Coordinates of C-alpha atoms in Angstrom, one line a residue:
Chain A
M798 CA 7.7 -6.8 -3.1
A799 CA 7.1 -5.4 -6.5
F800 CA 3.4 -5.1 -7.5
Q801 CA 2.3 -7.8 -10.0
M802 CA -0.7 -7.1 -12.1
G803 CA -3.4 -9.8 -12.0
E804 CA -5.0 -11.6 -14.9
E805 CA -6.5 -9.4 -17.6
T806 CA -10.1 -8.6 -17.0
R807 CA -12.7 -8.5 -19.8
T808 CA -13.0 -5.5 -22.1
F809 CA -16.2 -4.3 -23.8
P810 CA -15.6 -1.6 -26.4
I811 CA -18.6 0.8 -26.8
T812 CA -19.3 3.9 -28.9
W813 CA -21.3 6.8 -27.6
D814 CA -23.7 8.5 -30.1
V815 CA -23.2 12.2 -29.5
S816 CA -25.8 13.0 -32.2
A817 CA -28.4 11.9 -29.6
N818 CA -27.8 15.1 -27.7
K819 CA -29.6 18.3 -28.8
Y820 CA -27.9 21.2 -27.1
K821 CA -29.5 24.7 -26.9
I822 CA -27.1 27.6 -26.8
E823 CA -27.5 31.4 -26.3
S824 CA -27.5 32.3 -30.0
R825 CA -28.5 36.0 -30.4
G826 CA -25.0 37.3 -30.1
L827 CA -23.7 34.5 -32.3
R828 CA -26.3 35.4 -34.9
I829 CA -25.4 39.1 -34.8
L830 CA -21.7 38.2 -35.3
T831 CA -22.2 35.7 -38.2
E832 CA -24.9 37.8 -40.0
G833 CA -22.4 40.7 -39.9
M834 CA -19.6 38.6 -41.2
K835 CA -21.5 38.1 -44.5
D836 CA -20.7 41.8 -45.1
K837 CA -17.1 41.5 -43.6
K838 CA -18.2 43.3 -40.5
I839 CA -17.5 42.2 -36.9
R840 CA -20.2 43.1 -34.4
G841 CA -20.5 42.5 -30.7
I842 CA -22.4 43.7 -27.7
R843 CA -21.3 46.6 -25.4
C844 CA -22.1 46.9 -21.7
H845 CA -23.4 50.5 -21.0
E846 CA -22.1 50.3 -17.4
C847 CA -18.5 49.1 -17.8
D848 CA -17.9 49.5 -21.5
T849 CA -16.8 45.9 -22.0
V850 CA -17.4 44.8 -25.6
Y851 CA -18.1 41.0 -26.0
I852 CA -17.8 39.1 -29.2
P853 CA -19.8 37.0 -29.7
G854 CA -22.0 39.0 -27.4
P855 CA -24.0 37.6 -24.5
F856 CA -27.0 39.7 -23.7
Y857 CA -25.9 40.1 -20.1
C858 CA -22.7 41.7 -18.9
R859 CA -20.5 39.0 -17.4
K860 CA -18.9 41.6 -15.1
C861 CA -21.9 43.8 -14.1
H862 CA -24.6 41.1 -14.2
I863 CA -27.0 43.4 -16.0
E864 CA -28.9 43.0 -19.3
I865 CA -27.1 44.7 -22.2
D866 CA -28.2 45.2 -25.8
E867 CA -26.0 47.8 -27.5
V868 CA -24.7 46.3 -30.8
V869 CA -21.4 47.8 -31.8
E870 CA -19.1 47.2 -34.8
V871 CA -15.4 46.7 -34.1
K872 CA -12.4 46.8 -36.3
D873 CA -11.0 43.6 -38.0
T874 CA -7.5 44.5 -36.8
G875 CA -6.1 43.5 -33.5
T876 CA -3.2 42.7 -31.2
V877 CA -1.7 39.2 -30.4
M878 CA -2.1 38.6 -26.7
S879 CA -0.6 35.1 -26.7
F880 CA 0.1 32.5 -29.3
A881 CA 1.2 28.9 -29.8
V882 CA 2.9 27.3 -32.7
D883 CA 1.0 24.2 -33.7
M884 CA 3.2 21.3 -34.6
A885 CA 0.7 18.5 -34.3
D886 CA -3.0 18.1 -35.0
I887 CA -5.7 17.4 -32.5
R888 CA -4.7 13.7 -32.4
G889 CA -1.0 14.5 -31.9
N890 CA 0.1 13.7 -35.5
P891 CA 2.8 16.0 -36.7
L892 CA 1.6 18.8 -39.0
P893 CA 3.3 19.1 -42.4
E894 CA 3.9 22.9 -41.8
K895 CA 4.2 24.7 -38.5
R896 CA 1.4 27.2 -37.9
I897 CA 1.0 30.2 -35.6
S898 CA -2.3 30.0 -33.7
A899 CA -2.9 33.2 -31.8
M900 CA -5.2 34.7 -29.2
I901 CA -6.0 38.0 -30.8
K902 CA -7.7 40.9 -29.1
L903 CA -9.5 42.9 -31.8
D904 CA -9.3 46.7 -31.6
D905 CA -12.2 48.3 -29.7
C906 CA -13.3 45.1 -28.1
D907 CA -12.4 43.0 -25.0
A908 CA -12.8 39.5 -26.4
W909 CA -9.8 37.3 -27.4
F910 CA -10.4 35.6 -30.7
I911 CA -8.4 32.5 -31.7
G912 CA -7.1 32.5 -35.2
T913 CA -4.2 31.4 -37.3
V914 CA -1.6 34.0 -38.4
E915 CA 0.0 33.3 -41.7
N916 CA 2.5 34.8 -44.1
M917 CA 5.3 35.1 -41.5
D918 CA 8.0 32.9 -40.0
W919 CA 6.8 31.5 -36.6
K920 CA 10.2 32.4 -35.1
D921 CA 9.4 36.1 -35.7
A922 CA 6.0 36.0 -33.9
K923 CA 5.7 38.1 -30.7
V924 CA 3.2 38.9 -28.1
G925 CA 1.9 42.4 -28.8
M926 CA 2.3 42.2 -32.6
R927 CA -0.4 43.8 -34.8
V928 CA -2.5 41.7 -37.1
K929 CA -5.3 42.1 -39.6
S930 CA -8.1 39.8 -40.8
I931 CA -7.9 38.3 -44.2
W932 CA -11.4 37.6 -45.4
V933 CA -12.5 35.0 -48.0
D934 CA -13.8 36.5 -51.3
E935 CA -17.4 35.4 -50.8
P936 CA -18.4 35.3 -47.1
Q937 CA -21.1 32.9 -46.0
G938 CA -21.8 34.1 -42.5
K939 CA -19.4 31.6 -40.8
F940 CA -16.3 31.8 -38.8
S941 CA -14.4 30.5 -41.8
D942 CA -15.2 33.8 -43.5
I943 CA -12.0 35.1 -41.9
D944 CA -9.6 32.8 -43.6
H945 CA -6.6 33.8 -41.4
F946 CA -4.8 36.8 -39.9
E947 CA -1.7 38.4 -41.2
P948 CA 0.8 40.8 -39.6
I949 CA 0.4 44.5 -40.3
Chain B
M697 CA -15.4 25.5 13.4
R698 CA -13.6 22.3 14.5
N699 CA -10.0 21.3 13.7
V700 CA -9.7 18.6 11.1
A701 CA -6.7 16.3 10.4
I702 CA -5.8 13.9 7.6
I703 CA -5.2 10.7 9.6
G704 CA -4.2 8.4 6.7
V705 CA -3.7 8.0 3.0
G706 CA -4.1 5.0 0.7
Y707 CA -3.0 4.6 -2.9
T708 CA -3.6 1.9 -5.4
P709 CA -0.5 -0.3 -5.5
V710 CA 0.6 1.4 -8.8
F711 CA -0.3 4.4 -11.0
V712 CA 0.2 3.3 -14.6
S713 CA -1.1 3.8 -18.1
K714 CA -3.3 0.8 -18.2
R715 CA -4.7 -1.3 -15.4
I716 CA -6.0 -4.2 -17.5
D717 CA -6.5 -6.4 -14.5
V718 CA -9.2 -4.5 -12.5
S719 CA -12.4 -2.6 -13.2
I720 CA -13.0 0.9 -12.0
A721 CA -14.8 -0.2 -8.9
E722 CA -12.1 -2.7 -8.0
M723 CA -9.5 -0.1 -8.5
A724 CA -11.3 2.3 -6.1
N725 CA -11.6 -0.6 -3.7
E726 CA -7.8 -1.0 -3.7
A727 CA -7.3 2.6 -2.5
A728 CA -10.1 2.3 0.1
N729 CA -8.6 -0.9 1.4
A730 CA -5.1 0.7 1.5
V731 CA -6.3 3.6 3.7
F732 CA -8.0 1.2 6.1
R733 CA -4.8 -0.9 6.2
N734 CA -2.7 2.1 6.8
T735 CA -4.9 3.6 9.6
G736 CA -6.1 0.4 11.2
L737 CA -9.7 1.7 11.0
T738 CA -12.7 -0.3 9.7
I739 CA -15.6 0.7 7.5
D740 CA -17.8 0.8 10.6
Q741 CA -15.8 3.7 12.0
I742 CA -16.5 5.9 8.9
D743 CA -19.5 8.3 9.2
A744 CA -19.7 9.6 5.7
V745 CA -18.1 9.1 2.3
V746 CA -17.2 11.6 -0.5
Q747 CA -16.2 10.4 -3.9
G748 CA -14.5 12.3 -6.7
N749 CA -13.7 11.8 -10.4
M750 CA -14.6 13.4 -13.7
Q751 CA -17.6 11.8 -15.6
P752 CA -16.5 12.4 -19.2
F753 CA -13.3 10.5 -19.0
E754 CA -15.0 7.1 -18.6
C755 CA -18.6 8.1 -19.2
V756 CA -19.6 6.6 -15.9
N757 CA -22.0 9.1 -14.4
L758 CA -22.9 7.7 -11.0
P759 CA -19.7 5.9 -10.0
Y760 CA -20.3 6.6 -6.3
L761 CA -23.5 4.6 -6.5
W762 CA -22.2 1.9 -8.8
A763 CA -19.1 1.4 -6.5
S764 CA -20.9 2.1 -3.2
E765 CA -19.9 -1.2 -1.7
H766 CA -16.4 -1.0 -3.0
I767 CA -15.7 2.3 -1.2
G768 CA -17.5 1.4 2.0
A769 CA -20.4 3.8 1.4
V770 CA -23.4 1.5 2.0
G771 CA -25.6 2.7 4.8
K772 CA -23.8 6.1 4.9
P773 CA -24.3 9.5 3.3
V774 CA -22.3 9.7 0.1
M775 CA -21.6 12.7 -2.1
R776 CA -19.9 13.0 -5.5
I777 CA -17.6 15.8 -6.6
A778 CA -16.5 16.8 -10.1
T779 CA -14.8 20.1 -10.6
G780 CA -12.3 19.2 -13.3
G781 CA -8.6 19.0 -12.4
T782 CA -9.4 20.3 -8.9
T783 CA -11.8 17.4 -8.3
G784 CA -9.4 15.6 -5.9
M785 CA -8.9 18.7 -3.6
T786 CA -12.5 19.7 -3.8
T787 CA -13.4 16.1 -2.7
L788 CA -11.0 16.4 0.2
M789 CA -12.4 19.9 1.0
C790 CA -15.9 18.5 1.0
A791 CA -14.8 15.8 3.5
Y792 CA -13.1 18.6 5.5
Y793 CA -16.4 20.6 5.6
H794 CA -18.3 17.5 6.8
V795 CA -16.0 17.3 9.9
A796 CA -15.2 21.0 10.5
S797 CA -19.0 21.7 10.5
G798 CA -19.5 19.3 13.4
L799 CA -21.9 17.2 11.4
Y800 CA -19.6 14.1 11.1
D801 CA -16.5 13.0 12.9
V802 CA -14.7 10.6 10.6
V803 CA -15.0 10.9 6.8
L804 CA -13.6 8.9 3.9
A805 CA -12.6 10.6 0.6
V806 CA -12.1 8.3 -2.4
T807 CA -10.9 9.6 -5.8
W808 CA -10.0 7.8 -9.0
E809 CA -9.5 8.0 -12.7
K810 CA -9.2 5.1 -15.0
H811 CA -8.2 6.9 -18.2
S812 CA -7.5 3.7 -20.1
D813 CA -11.2 2.8 -19.9
G814 CA -12.0 6.0 -22.0
D815 CA -10.1 8.5 -24.0
A816 CA -8.7 11.6 -22.2
Q817 CA -8.9 13.8 -25.2
V818 CA -12.5 12.9 -25.9
G819 CA -13.2 13.4 -22.2
L820 CA -11.6 16.9 -22.2
A821 CA -13.6 17.8 -25.3
G822 CA -16.7 16.6 -23.3
I823 CA -16.3 19.6 -21.0
V824 CA -17.2 22.0 -23.9
T825 CA -19.2 19.7 -26.2
P826 CA -22.0 22.1 -26.9
E827 CA -19.6 24.9 -27.6
I828 CA -17.4 22.8 -29.9
F829 CA -20.3 21.5 -31.9
T830 CA -21.8 25.0 -32.3
M831 CA -18.4 26.3 -33.5
V832 CA -18.2 23.4 -36.0
M833 CA -21.7 24.2 -37.3
H834 CA -20.4 27.8 -37.8
G835 CA -17.3 26.9 -39.8
L836 CA -14.7 25.9 -37.2
D837 CA -12.2 23.5 -38.8
L838 CA -11.8 21.1 -35.9
I839 CA -9.8 18.5 -37.8
T840 CA -7.0 20.7 -39.3
G841 CA -7.3 23.4 -36.6
R842 CA -6.7 26.1 -39.2
G843 CA -8.5 29.5 -39.3
M844 CA -10.8 31.1 -36.8
G845 CA -11.2 29.3 -33.5
G846 CA -8.7 26.7 -34.8
T847 CA -6.3 25.3 -32.3
S848 CA -4.5 22.0 -32.3
G849 CA -2.5 19.7 -30.2
G850 CA -5.5 19.0 -27.9
S851 CA -5.2 20.2 -24.3
T852 CA -1.5 20.9 -24.8
G853 CA -2.4 23.2 -27.6
A854 CA -4.7 25.1 -25.2
A855 CA -2.1 25.1 -22.5
A856 CA 0.5 26.5 -24.9
Y857 CA -1.3 29.9 -24.9
Q858 CA -1.0 30.0 -21.1
A859 CA 2.6 28.9 -21.2
L860 CA 3.6 31.6 -23.7
S861 CA 1.8 34.4 -21.9
Y862 CA 3.5 33.3 -18.7
L863 CA 6.9 33.3 -20.3
H864 CA 6.2 36.7 -21.9
H865 CA 5.2 38.3 -18.6
S866 CA 7.7 36.5 -16.3
G867 CA 10.8 36.8 -18.3
A868 CA 11.5 33.0 -18.1
D869 CA 12.8 31.2 -21.1
P870 CA 11.3 28.0 -22.7
E871 CA 14.5 26.3 -21.3
H872 CA 13.2 26.9 -17.8
I873 CA 10.2 24.7 -18.6
D874 CA 12.6 22.0 -19.7
K875 CA 14.5 22.4 -16.4
M876 CA 11.4 22.2 -14.3
A877 CA 10.2 19.2 -16.3
A878 CA 13.5 17.4 -15.8
L879 CA 13.5 18.1 -12.0
E880 CA 10.0 16.8 -11.5
R881 CA 10.4 13.7 -13.7
S882 CA 13.6 12.9 -11.7
N883 CA 11.7 13.3 -8.5
A884 CA 9.0 11.0 -9.8
A885 CA 11.7 8.4 -10.4
L886 CA 12.1 8.2 -6.6
N887 CA 8.3 7.9 -5.9
P888 CA 6.9 4.3 -6.0
Y889 CA 3.4 5.7 -6.6
A890 CA 4.4 7.9 -9.6
H891 CA 3.6 6.9 -13.1
L892 CA 6.5 8.1 -15.3
R893 CA 9.5 7.0 -13.1
K894 CA 12.7 7.7 -15.0
K895 CA 15.6 9.9 -14.0
T896 CA 15.4 12.6 -16.7
T897 CA 17.9 15.3 -17.8
V898 CA 17.2 18.6 -19.4
E899 CA 18.6 17.1 -22.6
D900 CA 16.1 14.2 -22.4
I901 CA 13.3 16.7 -22.3
Q902 CA 14.7 18.7 -25.1
A903 CA 14.9 15.6 -27.3
T904 CA 11.1 15.3 -27.2
P905 CA 9.1 16.9 -30.1
F906 CA 7.1 20.1 -29.7
I907 CA 3.4 19.5 -29.7
S908 CA 2.5 23.2 -29.7
W909 CA 5.4 25.6 -29.1
P910 CA 6.5 26.5 -26.5
L911 CA 5.2 23.1 -25.1
R912 CA 6.9 19.8 -25.9
Y913 CA 5.8 16.3 -25.4
G914 CA 8.2 16.2 -22.5
H915 CA 6.3 19.1 -20.8
T916 CA 3.0 17.3 -20.8
C917 CA 1.4 15.0 -18.2
P918 CA 0.6 11.4 -18.9
T919 CA -2.9 9.9 -18.6
T920 CA -2.9 7.5 -15.7
D921 CA -5.0 4.8 -14.1
G922 CA -5.1 5.1 -10.3
A923 CA -7.1 5.8 -7.1
T924 CA -6.4 7.5 -3.8
A925 CA -8.3 7.4 -0.5
C926 CA -7.9 9.5 2.5
I927 CA -9.5 9.7 5.9
V928 CA -10.1 12.9 7.8
A929 CA -11.2 13.2 11.4
S930 CA -12.0 15.7 14.1
E931 CA -9.6 16.6 16.9
E932 CA -11.4 14.4 19.4
K933 CA -11.3 11.4 17.1
V934 CA -7.6 12.0 16.3
K935 CA -7.0 11.5 20.1
E936 CA -9.2 8.4 20.2
L937 CA -8.1 6.7 17.0
T938 CA -4.5 7.7 16.3
D939 CA -1.1 8.1 18.0
G940 CA -1.3 11.8 17.2
N941 CA 1.0 11.6 14.1
V942 CA -1.5 13.3 11.7
A943 CA -1.5 16.3 9.3
W944 CA -3.8 19.1 10.2
I945 CA -5.8 21.0 7.5
I946 CA -5.5 24.5 8.8
G947 CA -6.6 26.5 5.7
V948 CA -8.7 25.9 2.6
G949 CA -9.7 28.2 -0.2
S950 CA -11.1 27.7 -3.7
C951 CA -12.1 30.2 -6.4
T952 CA -13.2 30.3 -10.1
S953 CA -12.7 32.9 -12.7
D954 CA -14.5 33.2 -16.0
P955 CA -13.5 30.4 -18.5
C956 CA -10.3 31.7 -20.0
T957 CA -10.0 29.2 -22.8
A958 CA -12.5 27.6 -25.2
N959 CA -15.2 30.1 -24.3
F960 CA -16.1 30.6 -27.9
I961 CA -19.8 31.3 -27.6
E962 CA -19.6 34.2 -25.3
G963 CA -16.1 35.3 -26.1
Q964 CA -13.0 34.9 -23.9
I965 CA -12.0 38.1 -22.0
T966 CA -9.4 36.9 -19.6
D967 CA -5.7 35.9 -20.0
P968 CA -5.3 32.2 -19.2
A969 CA -2.0 33.1 -17.4
E970 CA -3.6 35.7 -15.2
Q971 CA -5.1 33.2 -12.7
E972 CA -6.5 35.8 -10.4
S973 CA -8.7 33.0 -9.0
C974 CA -5.5 31.4 -7.6
R975 CA -4.6 34.5 -5.7
I976 CA -8.1 34.8 -4.3
A977 CA -8.2 31.1 -3.2
A978 CA -4.7 31.4 -1.7
K979 CA -5.6 34.6 0.2
K980 CA -8.6 32.9 1.8
A981 CA -6.6 29.8 2.8
Y982 CA -3.7 31.8 4.1
E983 CA -6.0 34.0 6.2
M984 CA -7.6 30.9 7.7
A985 CA -4.2 29.3 8.4
G986 CA -2.6 32.5 9.8
I987 CA 0.0 32.5 7.0
E988 CA 1.4 36.1 6.8
D989 CA 4.3 35.6 4.4
P990 CA 3.9 32.6 2.1
S991 CA 7.4 33.1 0.7
K992 CA 8.9 32.3 4.1
E993 CA 6.5 30.0 6.0
F994 CA 6.2 26.9 3.9
D995 CA 8.6 24.0 4.1
M996 CA 7.3 22.4 0.9
A997 CA 4.7 22.7 -1.8
E998 CA 2.8 20.3 -4.0
L999 CA 1.5 22.3 -7.0
Y1000 CA -0.9 21.1 -9.7
D1001 CA 1.0 21.1 -13.0
G1002 CA -0.6 19.3 -15.9
F1003 CA 2.1 21.1 -17.9
A1004 CA 5.6 21.8 -16.6
H1005 CA 5.4 25.6 -16.9
Q1006 CA 2.5 25.6 -14.4
S1007 CA 4.8 24.8 -11.4
L1008 CA 6.7 28.0 -12.0
M1009 CA 3.6 30.0 -12.8
Y1010 CA 1.7 28.9 -9.7
A1011 CA 4.6 29.3 -7.4
E1012 CA 4.3 33.0 -8.3
K1013 CA 0.5 33.2 -8.2
L1014 CA 0.5 31.5 -4.7
G1015 CA 3.0 34.1 -3.4
L1016 CA 5.9 31.5 -2.8
C1017 CA 8.0 34.1 -4.6
K1018 CA 7.5 37.4 -6.5
E1019 CA 6.2 37.6 -10.0
G1020 CA 9.0 36.8 -12.5
E1021 CA 11.2 35.1 -9.8
A1022 CA 10.2 31.4 -9.9
H1023 CA 12.7 30.6 -12.8
K1024 CA 15.5 32.3 -10.9
L1025 CA 14.8 30.2 -7.8
L1026 CA 14.7 27.1 -10.0
D1027 CA 18.1 28.0 -11.4
K1028 CA 19.4 28.3 -7.8
G1029 CA 18.1 24.8 -6.9
A1030 CA 15.6 26.1 -4.4
F1031 CA 12.8 23.8 -5.7
N1032 CA 15.0 20.6 -5.4
I1033 CA 14.0 17.9 -2.8
D1034 CA 16.9 19.1 -0.7
G1035 CA 16.4 22.8 -1.6
E1036 CA 14.9 25.7 0.4
L1037 CA 11.4 25.1 -0.9
P1038 CA 10.9 21.7 -2.4
I1039 CA 8.2 21.8 -5.1
N1040 CA 6.6 18.6 -6.3
A1041 CA 9.0 16.2 -4.6
S1042 CA 6.4 13.6 -5.6
G1043 CA 7.0 14.3 -9.3
G1044 CA 3.8 16.3 -9.5
V1045 CA 0.7 15.9 -11.7
F1046 CA 3.1 16.3 -14.6
S1047 CA 4.4 12.8 -13.9
T1048 CA 1.2 11.1 -12.7
N1049 CA -2.2 12.2 -13.7
A1050 CA -5.2 10.1 -12.8
I1051 CA -7.2 13.2 -12.9
G1052 CA -9.7 12.6 -10.1
T1053 CA -6.8 11.8 -7.8
S1054 CA -4.4 14.5 -9.0
A1055 CA -5.5 17.4 -6.8
M1056 CA -6.0 15.0 -3.8
N1057 CA -2.6 13.5 -4.1
R1058 CA -1.2 17.0 -3.6
P1059 CA -2.4 17.4 0.0
C1060 CA -2.0 13.7 0.6
E1061 CA 1.7 13.9 -0.3
C1062 CA 2.0 17.0 2.0
A1063 CA 0.3 15.0 4.8
L1064 CA 2.7 12.0 4.3
Q1065 CA 5.7 14.3 4.3
I1066 CA 4.5 15.9 7.5
M1067 CA 3.7 12.5 9.1
G1068 CA 7.1 11.1 8.0
K1069 CA 5.3 8.3 6.3
I1070 CA 6.6 8.7 2.7
E1071 CA 7.3 5.4 1.0
G1072 CA 10.2 6.0 -1.3
E1073 CA 13.2 8.2 -1.6
H1074 CA 11.4 11.4 -2.4
K1075 CA 11.2 12.0 1.4
I1076 CA 12.2 15.6 2.0
P1077 CA 15.3 15.6 4.3
K1078 CA 13.9 18.2 6.8
K1079 CA 11.1 18.5 9.3
I1080 CA 8.0 19.6 7.5
K1081 CA 5.9 21.9 9.7
K1082 CA 3.8 23.7 7.1
A1083 CA 3.0 22.6 3.6
L1084 CA 1.1 24.1 0.7
A1085 CA -1.1 22.0 -1.7
H1086 CA -2.7 23.4 -4.8
G1087 CA -5.2 22.2 -7.4
W1088 CA -6.1 23.6 -10.9
G1089 CA -8.8 22.8 -13.3
G1090 CA -11.9 23.9 -15.2
L1091 CA -11.5 25.9 -18.4
F1092 CA -8.1 27.2 -17.1
Q1093 CA -10.2 28.9 -14.4
Y1094 CA -10.5 27.0 -11.2
N1095 CA -8.0 26.9 -8.3
S1096 CA -8.1 25.3 -4.9
V1097 CA -5.6 25.7 -2.1
M1098 CA -5.0 23.8 1.1
V1099 CA -2.6 24.6 3.9
L1100 CA -1.4 21.7 6.1
S1101 CA 0.5 21.7 9.4
D1102 CA 2.0 19.4 11.9
T1103 CA 0.1 21.1 14.7
P1104 CA -3.6 22.0 14.9
K1105 CA -4.9 25.5 15.0
K1106 CA -5.3 26.9 18.5
S1107 CA -9.0 27.2 19.3
S1108 CA -10.1 30.8 19.1

């Protein structure tokens, strides 16, 4: 016998006020990164044991589990490790223009940034391609200071 | 450590987009009742209860207490598990630990998700709420997804990075994802407990739009309402309570890596397609189970694939074939229900995804195939002696593995 759904039960719509939450985050590495971005510099933290460079940097090495504090500056060029071509927004609505969103490993560091790659046809995008950061004219110390990446 | 078997499985009557006729607790109750009906056991014969689901999807934070009567937990120890996509298998593993340890003899595991009571995308965002809000405060354009940190297409957008990295390293083509998707959706059409039940061709999949290339709408799992319950028991209780037709859990393993997506605040350092944690979890489970060559010893596998590329990727990570070979086996038909190694005969998570249940339905489907109790035409037409179940979750980082067998392990 096929399953028959029963009578509709009552529904009570609610909203959840996320602003009631006050999250604390590890912010020293984030501050070092965003402060540097005001001068178009990208800075992270290097582990003196395993040489891993984190951006934004935590003040402990996630591999060695030791405290680390060496601030290093890395290049704003990098390599595409993987990418996706966005065709819909976060709610699934189609985007007017297809957009390459890439995981980019910046030179001299181990962290994979996510950023959009522009000024190229998405069909030409490849894992391993080289890209550079395109900065805004007047950086504010925010992630949006890097407007996008472009192929080198 | 004692031998432990799955002695019965109970599903809600259907897995669908919207159960408008029941509450969460009533839905969990349907699954619990089904497993009692299928095993002939009563609540009094249960020593302990483990419950699993993910809190952000419905914003119900103590469901095992709210629904304690509905799942037969009153007067018994009860524990709640939430490990993301792997929740279901971790819940079953927890029940397994209860019995293997010798502390309890018969344990009930109940998992559910009622996605229509919440919003899956909001729930998934809830995993990284502090990170996302911090990024937004620092200039992340969450709405358009453009610029630094920007990504779009929700969870499919995040999975697309993994899919492309997998395609790049394996040599598979995007068309292989279409093919795997069509195979699993067609399997789901045979399974009365699957959600998206439609015989599907590669052309049907290719007619669906891309959400985030290389992933299409047709490569993506649905959000499902449903619940699953399962009873595990010790070897002594198997003799006492059953006719001996059970499925033995002979190996378990789980492992996490660092978060390999959305780890904005400390920086992501791992390829989401690397999945070393899957290899480590599998190694542990195989050692326990005495599996020496996973590419030869399994009669079937149920793999966790929220997105269709993951069946291929995890077949490789779990050692069912060599790296870069899964798509070739797919082309040969090896993963079909009547193939050499049927993968996701049930239709997989890709066709039915009530998240709390998803990783428990994998071992439960293996158990039902071993016991010959599959309802539906997705019964594998050969004797199943050894089966592999896999769960995936977290921030692309957590893997759980379970090996099931028609015979118990010999006591050492």
